Amino acid sequence: EPEVTQTPSHQVTQMGQEVILRCVPISNHLYFYWYRQILGQKVEFLVSFYNNEISEKSEIFDDQFSVERPDGSNFTLKIRSTKLEDSAMYFCASSGLDRDSNEQFFGPGTRLTVL
Amino acid sequence: SQKIEQNSEALNIQEGKTATLTCNYTNYSPAYLQWYRQDPGRGPVFLLLIRENEKEKRKERLKVTFDTTLKQSLFHITASQPADSATYLCALTKVDSSYKLIFGSGTRLLVRP
């Protein structure tokens, strides 16, 4: 069964450093998302991506964040200068052609720890 | 502001019983309401979707109801099993440019053998 994959599973970085979180969505899906979950809190929407551009972003997704789909298979989230409060699980999700179903498939997540 | 409320207290039930979880929302008019399961340290897994014009949806041992007047959804697991123990997340979606999911904080279910 096709699945969303994410790498790395765990990333530890120093405050102020840049990190890139990688995702491979399900092939033939067209809609891509990043969500984050701070430990013990709810899953929060960060950004949605369709047709090679951002379709919506949340207030959390400030100038320090960017997304790319560089090669038609990978979907990346970059944080330019990490802050302590960026420590969280980051989930990538994708959904298919059927907008009427809107079922989203989530990856296993990347745990980001900022020291 | 938009608010989605799920019972923050864990639900602890005996195997074989029916688990009923509640999702209430305010200041929102979703087109869809979805339920996901999340195990510790894992990503959410889709379970069921119900549309605003639907009252009830079933899938195997799962049943979801959606009352747009009460702004409430109920999620039922019948004949519960210890393997059903997890956190269950309610998520709302509007028909817009992104179809993003707005999640509740989830309810933890523990099914005792």
mmCIF file of N, CA and C in Angstrom, chain A residues 19-60:
data_model
loop_
_atom_site.group_PDB
_atom_site.id
_atom_site.type_symbol
_atom_site.label_atom_id
_atom_site.label_comp_id
_atom_site.label_asym_id
_atom_site.label_seq_id
_atom_site.Cartn_x
_atom_site.Cartn_y
_atom_site.Cartn_z
ATOM 1 N N VAL A 19 17.431 23.901 9.118
ATOM 2 C CA VAL A 19 17.104 22.476 8.959
ATOM 3 C C VAL A 19 16.202 22.301 7.744
ATOM 4 N N ILE A 20 16.338 21.157 7.116
ATOM 5 C CA ILE A 20 15.461 20.789 6.002
ATOM 6 C C ILE A 20 14.841 19.441 6.329
ATOM 7 N N LEU A 21 13.544 19.423 6.361
ATOM 8 C CA LEU A 21 12.800 18.192 6.602
ATOM 9 C C LEU A 21 12.259 17.705 5.265
ATOM 10 N N ARG A 22 12.421 16.414 5.034
ATOM 11 C CA ARG A 22 12.079 15.876 3.715
ATOM 12 C C ARG A 22 10.903 14.908 3.765
ATOM 13 N N CYS A 23 10.138 14.925 2.709
ATOM 14 C CA CYS A 23 8.935 14.104 2.612
ATOM 15 C C CYS A 23 8.821 13.591 1.178
ATOM 16 N N VAL A 24 8.400 12.344 1.042
ATOM 17 C CA VAL A 24 8.018 11.832 -0.266
ATOM 18 C C VAL A 24 6.539 11.492 -0.196
ATOM 19 N N PRO A 25 5.698 12.335 -0.792
ATOM 20 C CA PRO A 25 4.256 12.058 -0.756
ATOM 21 C C PRO A 25 3.917 10.852 -1.619
ATOM 22 N N ILE A 26 2.671 10.438 -1.538
ATOM 23 C CA ILE A 26 2.209 9.338 -2.371
ATOM 24 C C ILE A 26 2.192 9.815 -3.827
ATOM 25 N N SER A 27 2.765 8.990 -4.689
ATOM 26 C CA SER A 27 2.852 9.398 -6.099
ATOM 27 C C SER A 27 1.437 9.517 -6.664
ATOM 28 N N ASN A 28 1.220 10.429 -7.511
ATOM 29 C CA ASN A 28 -0.031 10.835 -8.164
ATOM 30 C C ASN A 28 -0.932 11.664 -7.271
ATOM 31 N N HIS A 29 -0.504 11.923 -6.008
ATOM 32 C CA HIS A 29 -1.216 12.901 -5.191
ATOM 33 C C HIS A 29 -0.810 14.297 -5.645
ATOM 34 N N LEU A 30 -1.734 15.237 -5.470
ATOM 35 C CA LEU A 30 -1.506 16.585 -5.980
ATOM 36 C C LEU A 30 -1.469 17.658 -4.890
ATOM 37 N N TYR A 31 -1.951 17.313 -3.701
ATOM 38 C CA TYR A 31 -2.079 18.304 -2.633
ATOM 39 C C TYR A 31 -1.165 17.887 -1.494
ATOM 40 N N PHE A 32 -0.376 18.821 -1.019
ATOM 41 C CA PHE A 32 0.647 18.502 -0.031
ATOM 42 C C PHE A 32 0.568 19.475 1.133
ATOM 43 N N TYR A 33 0.868 18.941 2.307
ATOM 44 C CA TYR A 33 0.692 19.726 3.529
ATOM 45 C C TYR A 33 1.850 19.467 4.505
ATOM 46 N N TRP A 34 2.128 20.460 5.315
ATOM 47 C CA TRP A 34 2.945 20.285 6.507
ATOM 48 C C TRP A 34 2.117 20.699 7.721
ATOM 49 N N TYR A 35 2.197 19.845 8.749
ATOM 50 C CA TYR A 35 1.578 20.120 10.034
ATOM 51 C C TYR A 35 2.660 19.946 11.093
ATOM 52 N N ARG A 36 2.443 20.526 12.258
ATOM 53 C CA ARG A 36 3.365 20.258 13.350
ATOM 54 C C ARG A 36 2.556 19.957 14.614
ATOM 55 N N GLN A 37 3.211 19.244 15.526
ATOM 56 C CA GLN A 37 2.575 18.909 16.807
ATOM 57 C C GLN A 37 3.617 19.073 17.906
ATOM 58 N N ILE A 38 3.465 20.122 18.689
ATOM 59 C CA ILE A 38 4.305 20.295 19.868
ATOM 60 C C ILE A 38 3.884 19.251 20.890
ATOM 61 N N LEU A 39 4.834 18.734 21.627
ATOM 62 C CA LEU A 39 4.583 17.642 22.560
ATOM 63 C C LEU A 39 3.396 17.941 23.474
ATOM 64 N N GLY A 40 2.415 17.042 23.447
ATOM 65 C CA GLY A 40 1.258 17.187 24.317
ATOM 66 C C GLY A 40 0.184 18.120 23.800
ATOM 67 N N GLN A 41 0.408 18.689 22.593
ATOM 68 C CA GLN A 41 -0.565 19.639 22.055
ATOM 69 C C GLN A 41 -1.202 19.102 20.784
ATOM 70 N N LYS A 42 -2.086 19.891 20.213
ATOM 71 C CA LYS A 42 -2.818 19.423 19.050
ATOM 72 C C LYS A 42 -1.988 19.542 17.770
ATOM 73 N N VAL A 43 -2.394 18.814 16.759
ATOM 74 C CA VAL A 43 -1.769 18.910 15.446
ATOM 75 C C VAL A 43 -2.208 20.236 14.815
ATOM 76 N N GLU A 44 -1.218 21.021 14.349
ATOM 77 C CA GLU A 44 -1.501 22.362 13.806
ATOM 78 C C GLU A 44 -1.094 22.441 12.341
ATOM 79 N N PHE A 45 -1.938 23.046 11.545
ATOM 80 C CA PHE A 45 -1.644 23.272 10.132
ATOM 81 C C PHE A 45 -0.549 24.322 9.969
ATOM 82 N N LEU A 46 0.389 24.038 9.092
ATOM 83 C CA LEU A 46 1.417 25.025 8.753
ATOM 84 C C LEU A 46 1.198 25.601 7.358
ATOM 85 N N VAL A 47 1.141 24.704 6.349
ATOM 86 C CA VAL A 47 1.115 25.175 4.971
ATOM 87 C C VAL A 47 0.522 24.116 4.063
ATOM 88 N N SER A 48 -0.131 24.583 3.006
ATOM 89 C CA SER A 48 -0.609 23.671 1.965
ATOM 90 C C SER A 48 0.008 24.088 0.635
ATOM 91 N N PHE A 49 0.166 23.127 -0.252
ATOM 92 C CA PHE A 49 0.930 23.335 -1.496
ATOM 93 C C PHE A 49 0.236 22.602 -2.617
ATOM 94 N N TYR A 50 -0.035 23.322 -3.701
ATOM 95 C CA TYR A 50 -0.715 22.713 -4.844
ATOM 96 C C TYR A 50 -0.247 23.389 -6.108
ATOM 97 N N ASN A 51 -0.015 22.608 -7.133
ATOM 98 C CA ASN A 51 0.364 23.157 -8.432
ATOM 99 C C ASN A 51 1.615 24.024 -8.321
ATOM 100 N N ASN A 52 2.567 23.520 -7.540
ATOM 101 C CA ASN A 52 3.870 24.166 -7.375
ATOM 102 C C ASN A 52 3.836 25.525 -6.697
ATOM 103 N N GLU A 53 2.780 25.766 -5.920
ATOM 104 C CA GLU A 53 2.791 26.997 -5.140
ATOM 105 C C GLU A 53 2.005 26.808 -3.841
ATOM 106 N N ILE A 54 2.292 27.684 -2.894
ATOM 107 C CA ILE A 54 1.588 27.654 -1.629
ATOM 108 C C ILE A 54 0.139 28.101 -1.850
ATOM 109 N N SER A 55 -0.803 27.286 -1.383
ATOM 110 C CA SER A 55 -2.215 27.678 -1.503
ATOM 111 C C SER A 55 -2.720 28.341 -0.220
ATOM 112 N N GLU A 56 -2.135 27.987 0.910
ATOM 113 C CA GLU A 56 -2.490 28.654 2.158
ATOM 114 C C GLU A 56 -1.391 28.405 3.177
ATOM 115 N N LYS A 57 -1.169 29.386 4.046
ATOM 116 C CA LYS A 57 -0.224 29.193 5.138
ATOM 117 C C LYS A 57 -0.812 29.779 6.409
ATOM 118 N N SER A 58 -0.402 29.207 7.536
ATOM 119 C CA SER A 58 -0.907 29.674 8.820
ATOM 120 C C SER A 58 -0.014 30.790 9.362
ATOM 121 N N GLU A 59 -0.445 31.352 10.487
ATOM 122 C CA GLU A 59 0.339 32.412 11.126
ATOM 123 C C GLU A 59 1.691 31.882 11.607
ATOM 124 N N ILE A 60 1.754 30.592 11.891
ATOM 125 C CA ILE A 60 3.013 29.995 12.352
ATOM 126 C C ILE A 60 4.048 30.047 11.233
#
